[in-house]
Short mmCIF file of C-alpha atoms and ligand atoms in Angstrom, two decimals:
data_model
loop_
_atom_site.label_atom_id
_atom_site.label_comp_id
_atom_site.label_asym_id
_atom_site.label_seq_id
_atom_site.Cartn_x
_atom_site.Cartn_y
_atom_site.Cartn_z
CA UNK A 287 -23.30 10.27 -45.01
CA UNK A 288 -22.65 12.29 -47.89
CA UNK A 289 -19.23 11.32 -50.03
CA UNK A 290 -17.66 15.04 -49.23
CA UNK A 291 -14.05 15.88 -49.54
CA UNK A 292 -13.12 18.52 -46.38
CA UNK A 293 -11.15 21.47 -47.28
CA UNK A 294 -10.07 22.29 -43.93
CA UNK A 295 -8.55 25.51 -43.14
CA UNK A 296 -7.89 26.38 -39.59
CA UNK A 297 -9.12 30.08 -38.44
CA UNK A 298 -6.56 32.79 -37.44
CA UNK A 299 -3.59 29.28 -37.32
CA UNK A 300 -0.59 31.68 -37.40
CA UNK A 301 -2.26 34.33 -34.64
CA UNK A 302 -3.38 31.27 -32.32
CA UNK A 303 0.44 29.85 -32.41
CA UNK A 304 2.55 32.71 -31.92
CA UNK A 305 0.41 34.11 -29.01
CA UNK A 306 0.57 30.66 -27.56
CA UNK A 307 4.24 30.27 -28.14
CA UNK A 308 4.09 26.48 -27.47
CA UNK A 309 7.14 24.67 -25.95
CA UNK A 310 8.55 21.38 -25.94
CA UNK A 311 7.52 20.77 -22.37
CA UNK A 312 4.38 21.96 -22.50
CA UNK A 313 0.64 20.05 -21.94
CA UNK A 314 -1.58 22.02 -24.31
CA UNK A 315 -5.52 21.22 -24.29
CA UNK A 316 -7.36 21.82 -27.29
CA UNK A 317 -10.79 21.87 -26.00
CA UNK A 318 -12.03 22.21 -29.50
CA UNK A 319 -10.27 20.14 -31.96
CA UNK A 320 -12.48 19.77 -34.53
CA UNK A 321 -10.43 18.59 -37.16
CA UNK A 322 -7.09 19.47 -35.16
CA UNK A 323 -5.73 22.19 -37.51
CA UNK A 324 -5.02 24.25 -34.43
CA UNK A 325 -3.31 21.35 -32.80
CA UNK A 326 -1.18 19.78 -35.36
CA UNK A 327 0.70 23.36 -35.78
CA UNK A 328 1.19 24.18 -32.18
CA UNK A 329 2.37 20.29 -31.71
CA UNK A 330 4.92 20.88 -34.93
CA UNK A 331 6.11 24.27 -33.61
CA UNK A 332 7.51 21.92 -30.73
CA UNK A 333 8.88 19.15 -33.03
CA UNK A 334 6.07 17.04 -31.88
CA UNK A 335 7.78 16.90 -27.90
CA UNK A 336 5.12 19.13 -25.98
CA UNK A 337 1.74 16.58 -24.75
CA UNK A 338 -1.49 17.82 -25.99
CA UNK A 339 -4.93 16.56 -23.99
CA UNK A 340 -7.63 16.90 -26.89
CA UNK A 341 -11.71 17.55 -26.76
CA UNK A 342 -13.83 17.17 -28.97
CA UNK A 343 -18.04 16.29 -28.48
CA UNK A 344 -17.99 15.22 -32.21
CA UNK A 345 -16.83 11.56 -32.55
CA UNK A 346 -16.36 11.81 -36.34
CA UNK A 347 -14.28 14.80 -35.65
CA UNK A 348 -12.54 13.37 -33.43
CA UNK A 349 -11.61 10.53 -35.52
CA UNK A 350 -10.68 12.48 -38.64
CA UNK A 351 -8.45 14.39 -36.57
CA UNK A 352 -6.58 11.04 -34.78
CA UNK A 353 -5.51 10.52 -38.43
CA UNK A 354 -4.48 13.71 -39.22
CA UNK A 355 -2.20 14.11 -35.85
CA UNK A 356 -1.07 9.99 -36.64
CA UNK A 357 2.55 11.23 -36.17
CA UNK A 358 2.24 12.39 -32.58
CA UNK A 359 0.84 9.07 -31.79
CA UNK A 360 1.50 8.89 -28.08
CA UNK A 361 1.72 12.59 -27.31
CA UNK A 362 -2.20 12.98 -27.72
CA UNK A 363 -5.17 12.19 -25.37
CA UNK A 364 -8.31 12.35 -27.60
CA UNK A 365 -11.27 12.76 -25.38
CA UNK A 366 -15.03 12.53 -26.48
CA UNK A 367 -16.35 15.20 -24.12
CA UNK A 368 -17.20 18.60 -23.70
CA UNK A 369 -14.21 20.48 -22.42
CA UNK A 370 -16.64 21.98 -19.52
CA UNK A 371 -15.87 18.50 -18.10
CA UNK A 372 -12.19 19.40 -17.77
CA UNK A 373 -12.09 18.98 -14.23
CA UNK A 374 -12.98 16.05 -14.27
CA UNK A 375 -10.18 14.59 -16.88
CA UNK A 376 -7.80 16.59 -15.20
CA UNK A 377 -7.78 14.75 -12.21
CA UNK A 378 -8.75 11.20 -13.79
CA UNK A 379 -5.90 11.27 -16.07
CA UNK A 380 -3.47 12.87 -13.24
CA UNK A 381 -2.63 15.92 -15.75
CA UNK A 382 0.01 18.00 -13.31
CA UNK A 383 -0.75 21.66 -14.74
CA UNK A 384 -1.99 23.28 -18.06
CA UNK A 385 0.58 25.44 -19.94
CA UNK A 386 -1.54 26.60 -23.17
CA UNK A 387 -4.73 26.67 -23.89
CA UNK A 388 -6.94 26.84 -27.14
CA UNK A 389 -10.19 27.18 -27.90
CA UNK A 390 -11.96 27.29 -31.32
CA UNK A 391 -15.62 27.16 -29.98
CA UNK A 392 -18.83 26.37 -32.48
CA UNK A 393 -18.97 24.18 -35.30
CA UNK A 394 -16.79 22.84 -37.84
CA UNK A 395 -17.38 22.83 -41.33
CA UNK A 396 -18.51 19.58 -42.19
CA UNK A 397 -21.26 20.09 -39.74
CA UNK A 398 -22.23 23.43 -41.98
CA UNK A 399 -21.25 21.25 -45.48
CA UNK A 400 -22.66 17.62 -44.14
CA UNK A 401 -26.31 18.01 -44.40
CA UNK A 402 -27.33 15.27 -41.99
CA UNK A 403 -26.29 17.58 -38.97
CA UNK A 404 -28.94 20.02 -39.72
CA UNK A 405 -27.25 23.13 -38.89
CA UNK A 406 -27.81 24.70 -42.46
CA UNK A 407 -30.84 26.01 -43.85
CA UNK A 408 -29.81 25.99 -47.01
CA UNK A 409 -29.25 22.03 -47.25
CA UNK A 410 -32.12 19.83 -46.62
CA UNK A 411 -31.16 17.79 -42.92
CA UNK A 412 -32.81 16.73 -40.68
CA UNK A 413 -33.72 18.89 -37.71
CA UNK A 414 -30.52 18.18 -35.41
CA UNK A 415 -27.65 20.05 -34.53
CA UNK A 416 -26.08 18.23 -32.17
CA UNK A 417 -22.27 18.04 -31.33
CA UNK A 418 -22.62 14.77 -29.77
CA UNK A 419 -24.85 12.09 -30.85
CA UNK A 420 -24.88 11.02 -27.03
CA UNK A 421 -27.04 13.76 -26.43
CA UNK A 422 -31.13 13.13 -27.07
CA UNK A 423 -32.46 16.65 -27.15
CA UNK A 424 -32.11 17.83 -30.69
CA UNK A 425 -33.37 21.07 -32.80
CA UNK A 426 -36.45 19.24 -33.72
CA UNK A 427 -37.13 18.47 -30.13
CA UNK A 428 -36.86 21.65 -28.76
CA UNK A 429 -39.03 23.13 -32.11
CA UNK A 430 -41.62 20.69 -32.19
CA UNK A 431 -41.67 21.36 -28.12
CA UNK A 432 -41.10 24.03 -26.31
CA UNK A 433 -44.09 26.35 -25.29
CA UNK A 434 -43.95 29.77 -26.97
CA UNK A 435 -42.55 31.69 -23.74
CA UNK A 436 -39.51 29.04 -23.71
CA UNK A 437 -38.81 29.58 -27.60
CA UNK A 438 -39.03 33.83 -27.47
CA UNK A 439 -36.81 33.36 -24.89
CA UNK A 440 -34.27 31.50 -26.87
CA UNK A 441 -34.70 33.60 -29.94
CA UNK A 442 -34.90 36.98 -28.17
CA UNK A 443 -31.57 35.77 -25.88
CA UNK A 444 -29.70 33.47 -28.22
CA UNK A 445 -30.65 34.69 -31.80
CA UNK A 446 -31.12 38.89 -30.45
CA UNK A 447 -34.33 38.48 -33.10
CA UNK A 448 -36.33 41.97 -32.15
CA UNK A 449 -39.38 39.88 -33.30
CA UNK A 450 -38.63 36.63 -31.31
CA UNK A 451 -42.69 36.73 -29.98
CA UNK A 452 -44.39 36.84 -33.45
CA UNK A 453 -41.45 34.28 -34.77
CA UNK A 454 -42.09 31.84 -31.32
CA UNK A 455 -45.98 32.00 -31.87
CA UNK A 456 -45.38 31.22 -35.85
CA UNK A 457 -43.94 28.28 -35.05
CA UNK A 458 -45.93 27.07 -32.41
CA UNK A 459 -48.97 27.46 -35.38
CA UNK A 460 -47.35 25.70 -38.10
CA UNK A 461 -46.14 22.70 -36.05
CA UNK A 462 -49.67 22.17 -34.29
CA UNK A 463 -50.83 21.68 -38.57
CA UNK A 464 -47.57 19.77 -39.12
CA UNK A 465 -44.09 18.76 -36.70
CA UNK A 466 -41.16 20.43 -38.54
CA UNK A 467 -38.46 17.61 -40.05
CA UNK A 468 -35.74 19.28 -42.03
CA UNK A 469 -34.40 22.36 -42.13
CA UNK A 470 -35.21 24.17 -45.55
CA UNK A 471 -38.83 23.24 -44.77
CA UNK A 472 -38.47 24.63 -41.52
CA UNK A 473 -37.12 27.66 -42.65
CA UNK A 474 -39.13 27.99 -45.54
CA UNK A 475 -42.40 27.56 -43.15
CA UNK A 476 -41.32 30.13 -41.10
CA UNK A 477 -39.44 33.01 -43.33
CA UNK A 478 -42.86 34.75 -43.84
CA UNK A 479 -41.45 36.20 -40.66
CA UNK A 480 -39.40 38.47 -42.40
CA UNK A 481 -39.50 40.74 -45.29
CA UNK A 482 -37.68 39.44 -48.17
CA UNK A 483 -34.54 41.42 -47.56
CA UNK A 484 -34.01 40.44 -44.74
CA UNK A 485 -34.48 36.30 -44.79
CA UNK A 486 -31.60 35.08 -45.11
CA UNK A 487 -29.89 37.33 -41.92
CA UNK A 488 -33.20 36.59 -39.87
CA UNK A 489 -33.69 32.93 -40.28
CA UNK A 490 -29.07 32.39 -39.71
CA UNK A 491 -29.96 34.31 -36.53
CA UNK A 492 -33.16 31.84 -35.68
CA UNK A 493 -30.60 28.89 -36.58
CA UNK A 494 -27.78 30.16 -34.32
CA UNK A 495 -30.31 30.55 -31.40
CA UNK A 496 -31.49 27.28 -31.69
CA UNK A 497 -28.23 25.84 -31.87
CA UNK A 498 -26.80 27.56 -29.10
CA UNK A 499 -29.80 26.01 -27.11
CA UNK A 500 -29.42 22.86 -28.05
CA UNK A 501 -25.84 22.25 -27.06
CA UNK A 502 -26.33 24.67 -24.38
CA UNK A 503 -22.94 26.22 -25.34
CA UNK A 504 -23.18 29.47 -23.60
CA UNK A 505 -23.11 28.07 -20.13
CA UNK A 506 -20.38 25.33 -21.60
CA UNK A 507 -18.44 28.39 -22.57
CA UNK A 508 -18.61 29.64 -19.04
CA UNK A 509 -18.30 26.66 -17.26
CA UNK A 510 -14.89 25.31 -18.99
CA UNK A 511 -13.69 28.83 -19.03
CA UNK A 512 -13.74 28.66 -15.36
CA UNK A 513 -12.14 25.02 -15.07
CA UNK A 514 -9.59 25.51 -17.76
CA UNK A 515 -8.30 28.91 -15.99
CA UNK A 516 -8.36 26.83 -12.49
CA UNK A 517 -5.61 24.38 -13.58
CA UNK A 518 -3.70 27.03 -15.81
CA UNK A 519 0.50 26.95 -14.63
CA UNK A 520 1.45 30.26 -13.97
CA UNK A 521 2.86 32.44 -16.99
CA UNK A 522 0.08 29.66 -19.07
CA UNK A 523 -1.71 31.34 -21.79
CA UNK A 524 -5.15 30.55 -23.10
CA UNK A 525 -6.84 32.09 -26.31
CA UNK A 526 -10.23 31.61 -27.34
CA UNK A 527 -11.65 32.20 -30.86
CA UNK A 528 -15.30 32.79 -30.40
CA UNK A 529 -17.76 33.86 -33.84
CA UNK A 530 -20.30 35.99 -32.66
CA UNK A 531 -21.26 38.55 -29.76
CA UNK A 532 -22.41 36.46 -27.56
CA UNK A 533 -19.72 34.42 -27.23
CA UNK A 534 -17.25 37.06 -27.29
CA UNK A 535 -19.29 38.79 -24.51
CA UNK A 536 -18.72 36.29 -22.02
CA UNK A 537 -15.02 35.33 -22.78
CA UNK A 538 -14.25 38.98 -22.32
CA UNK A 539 -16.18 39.63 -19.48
CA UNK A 540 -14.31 36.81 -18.07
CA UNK A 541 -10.87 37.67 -19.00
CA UNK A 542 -11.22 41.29 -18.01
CA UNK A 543 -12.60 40.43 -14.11
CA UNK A 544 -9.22 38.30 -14.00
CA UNK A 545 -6.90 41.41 -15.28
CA UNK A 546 -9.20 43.75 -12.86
CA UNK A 547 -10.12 41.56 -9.62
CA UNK A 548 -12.36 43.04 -7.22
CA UNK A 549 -10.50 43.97 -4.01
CA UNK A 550 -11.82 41.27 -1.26
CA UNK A 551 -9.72 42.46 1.51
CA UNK A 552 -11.57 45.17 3.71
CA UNK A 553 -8.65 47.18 4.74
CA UNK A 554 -7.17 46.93 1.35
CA UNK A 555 -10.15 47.73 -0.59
CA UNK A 556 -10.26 51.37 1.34
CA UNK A 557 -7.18 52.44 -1.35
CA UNK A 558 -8.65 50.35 -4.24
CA UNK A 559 -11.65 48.72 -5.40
CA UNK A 560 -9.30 46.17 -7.70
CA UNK A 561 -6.45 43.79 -6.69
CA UNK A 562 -3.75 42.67 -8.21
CA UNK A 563 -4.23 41.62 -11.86
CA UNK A 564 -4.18 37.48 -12.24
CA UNK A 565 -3.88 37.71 -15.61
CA UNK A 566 -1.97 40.02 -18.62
CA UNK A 567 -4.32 40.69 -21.52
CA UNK A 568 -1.80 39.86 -24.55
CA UNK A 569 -4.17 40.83 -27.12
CA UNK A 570 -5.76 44.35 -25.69
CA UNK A 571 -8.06 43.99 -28.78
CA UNK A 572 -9.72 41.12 -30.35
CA UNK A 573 -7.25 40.16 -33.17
CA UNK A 574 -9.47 39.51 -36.62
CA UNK A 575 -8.72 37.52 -39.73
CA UNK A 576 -7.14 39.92 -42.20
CA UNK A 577 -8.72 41.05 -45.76
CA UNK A 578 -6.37 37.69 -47.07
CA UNK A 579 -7.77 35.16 -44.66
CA UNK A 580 -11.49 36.30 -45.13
CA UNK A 581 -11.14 35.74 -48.98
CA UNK A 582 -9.88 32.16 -48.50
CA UNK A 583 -12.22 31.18 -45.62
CA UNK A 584 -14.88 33.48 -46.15
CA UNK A 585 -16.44 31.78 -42.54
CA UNK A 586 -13.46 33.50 -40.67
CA UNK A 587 -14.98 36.75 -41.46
CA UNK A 588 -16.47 37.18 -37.81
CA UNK A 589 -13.92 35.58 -35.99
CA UNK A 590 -12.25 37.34 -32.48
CA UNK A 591 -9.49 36.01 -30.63
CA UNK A 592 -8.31 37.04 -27.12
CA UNK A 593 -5.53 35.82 -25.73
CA UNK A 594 -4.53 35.83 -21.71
CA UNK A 595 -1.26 34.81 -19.53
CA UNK A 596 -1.79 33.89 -16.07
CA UNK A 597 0.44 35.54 -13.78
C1 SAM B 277 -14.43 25.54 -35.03
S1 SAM B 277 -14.27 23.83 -34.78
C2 SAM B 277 -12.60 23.64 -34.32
C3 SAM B 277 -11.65 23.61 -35.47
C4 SAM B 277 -10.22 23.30 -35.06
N1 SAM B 277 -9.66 24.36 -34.26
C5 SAM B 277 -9.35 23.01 -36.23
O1 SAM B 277 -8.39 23.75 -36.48
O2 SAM B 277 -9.62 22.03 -36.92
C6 SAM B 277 -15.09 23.57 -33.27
C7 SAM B 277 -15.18 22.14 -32.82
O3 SAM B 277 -15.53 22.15 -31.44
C8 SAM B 277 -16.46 21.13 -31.16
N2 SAM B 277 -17.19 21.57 -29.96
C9 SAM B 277 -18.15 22.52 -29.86
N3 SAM B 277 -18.50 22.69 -28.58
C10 SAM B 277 -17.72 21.86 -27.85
C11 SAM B 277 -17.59 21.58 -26.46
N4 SAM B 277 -18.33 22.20 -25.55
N5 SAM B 277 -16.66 20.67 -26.07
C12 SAM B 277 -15.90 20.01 -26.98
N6 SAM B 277 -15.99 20.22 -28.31
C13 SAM B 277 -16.88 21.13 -28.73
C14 SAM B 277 -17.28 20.97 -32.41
O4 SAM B 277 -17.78 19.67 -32.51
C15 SAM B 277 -16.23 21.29 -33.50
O5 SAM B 277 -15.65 20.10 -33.97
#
């Protein structure tokens, strides 16, 4: 691993803990912690007495994080999982109720700065981009792969590339002459897809697609959405920090079907199509990073957070 020195600033910090309003009884999951920025300042806004159950697929992550949250010792579960498995902690470590929620979802930046994750083009890595080194697909994997259908597909979906079919069938030429290892020569094999302006935007598109595919984070999103909101105490508040449409698609999609329920009850449903709101949207737009934050963490720039409380 490369000797690199993490300047770590948590996205949107303030935002996330006010909305949240931790309190000293409360159990907050992070089901993100990355390097626990988020964590550490909703635990200190409660003089370190509320319990926090912590996620994180990234073992390394994890780690660096146990030492920065060292003086909640105690008052932390660190758990190396994807928090789509929520259920399934919540009832194996006999969690009674979830009071705040956060969620900080994609990658940290050591995996963008640590070129052995592979999730920058403009390092030379190896082909992997993997959150957890438990998992054996990687990005080389599904590259080297995948028939053309299956990678359009993921660029078209994933990546919204207009010209996912002529990128798909480039790289199904090039790898049949030579598999693709590292990124930059991945990306430099391939860029002939666009015209010089536009490289750089066309081939972090190809690399977001492929990473969402690889750690399959779209349906993770949904999934621990679902289970998360399931075990939420009422008047419990979640807010979720996604970075690009996608993302941001489904977490309001899913936040506004809870605030606007479909009426299931037939005699009911002749007044209204909706019932009774579950949920109160607390942010009725996605809050951004302001002009300030962008300058200092220039990767906050497409940052959205929404924040819900469960009625
Ligand atoms: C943007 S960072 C979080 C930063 C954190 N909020 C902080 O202040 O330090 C996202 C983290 O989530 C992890 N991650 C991504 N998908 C995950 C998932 N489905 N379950 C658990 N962790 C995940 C990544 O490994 C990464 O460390």
């Amino acid at each position: 691993m490369e000797d690199f020195k993490f300047e770590h600033v948590s996205v949107l910090l303030d935002e996330v803990c006010d909305f949240l309003d931790p309190k000293e009884t409360d159990i907050i999951v992070d089901g993100t912690l990355g390097l626990g920025g988020h964590t550490k300042e909703l635990l200190k806004r409660t003089d370190g007495k509320a319990r926090a159950y912590t996620f994180d697929l990234d073992s390394r992550n994890l780690k660096i994080a146990r030492d920065t949250l060292q003086r909640f010792e105690g008052r932390v579960s660190y758990i190396n999982d994807s928090f789509s498995t929520f259920d399934h902690y919540y009832k194996v470590m006999k969690m009674d109720g979830v009071d705040k929620v956060v969620l900080d979802l994609g990658l940290s930046s050591p995996h963008l700065d640590i070129a052995e994750h592979g999730f920058s083009f403009k390092r030379r890595g190896p082909l992997d981009m993997r959150y957890s080194r438990k998992q054996k697909i990687t990005a080389a994997t599904l590259l080297n792969k995948l028939p053309a259908d299956q990678l359009t597909m993921i660029l078209k979906s994933f990546g919204e590339l207009s010209n996912a079919k002529l990128i798909a069938r480039k790289i199904v030429e090039e790898r049949a002459v030579a598999p693709f290892k590292y990124t930059d020569e991945f990306a430099s094999r391939i860029e002939i897809c666009f015209h010089p302006k536009d490289r750089i935007k066309g081939l972090t598109c190809i690399f977001q697609a492929i990473r969402i595919a690889v750690n399959d984070e779209l349906r993770t999103l949904s999934k621990g959405l679902e289970s998360l909101y399931n075990h939420l105490s009422s008047n419990g508040r979640i807010a979720v920090i996604s970075y690009h449409s996608l993302e941001d698609r489904i977490v309001k999609n899913f936040f506004r079907k809870l605030e606007k329920p479909l009426e299931t009850d037939p005699e009911k449903s002749l007044r209204s199509i909706y019932a009774d709101p579950l949920v109160e949207m607390i942010t009725k737009k996605p809050v951004k990073p302001g002009e300030k934050e962008v300058e200092v963490n220039p990767r906050s720039r497409s940052a959205k957070l929404r924040v819900i409380r469960k009625i």
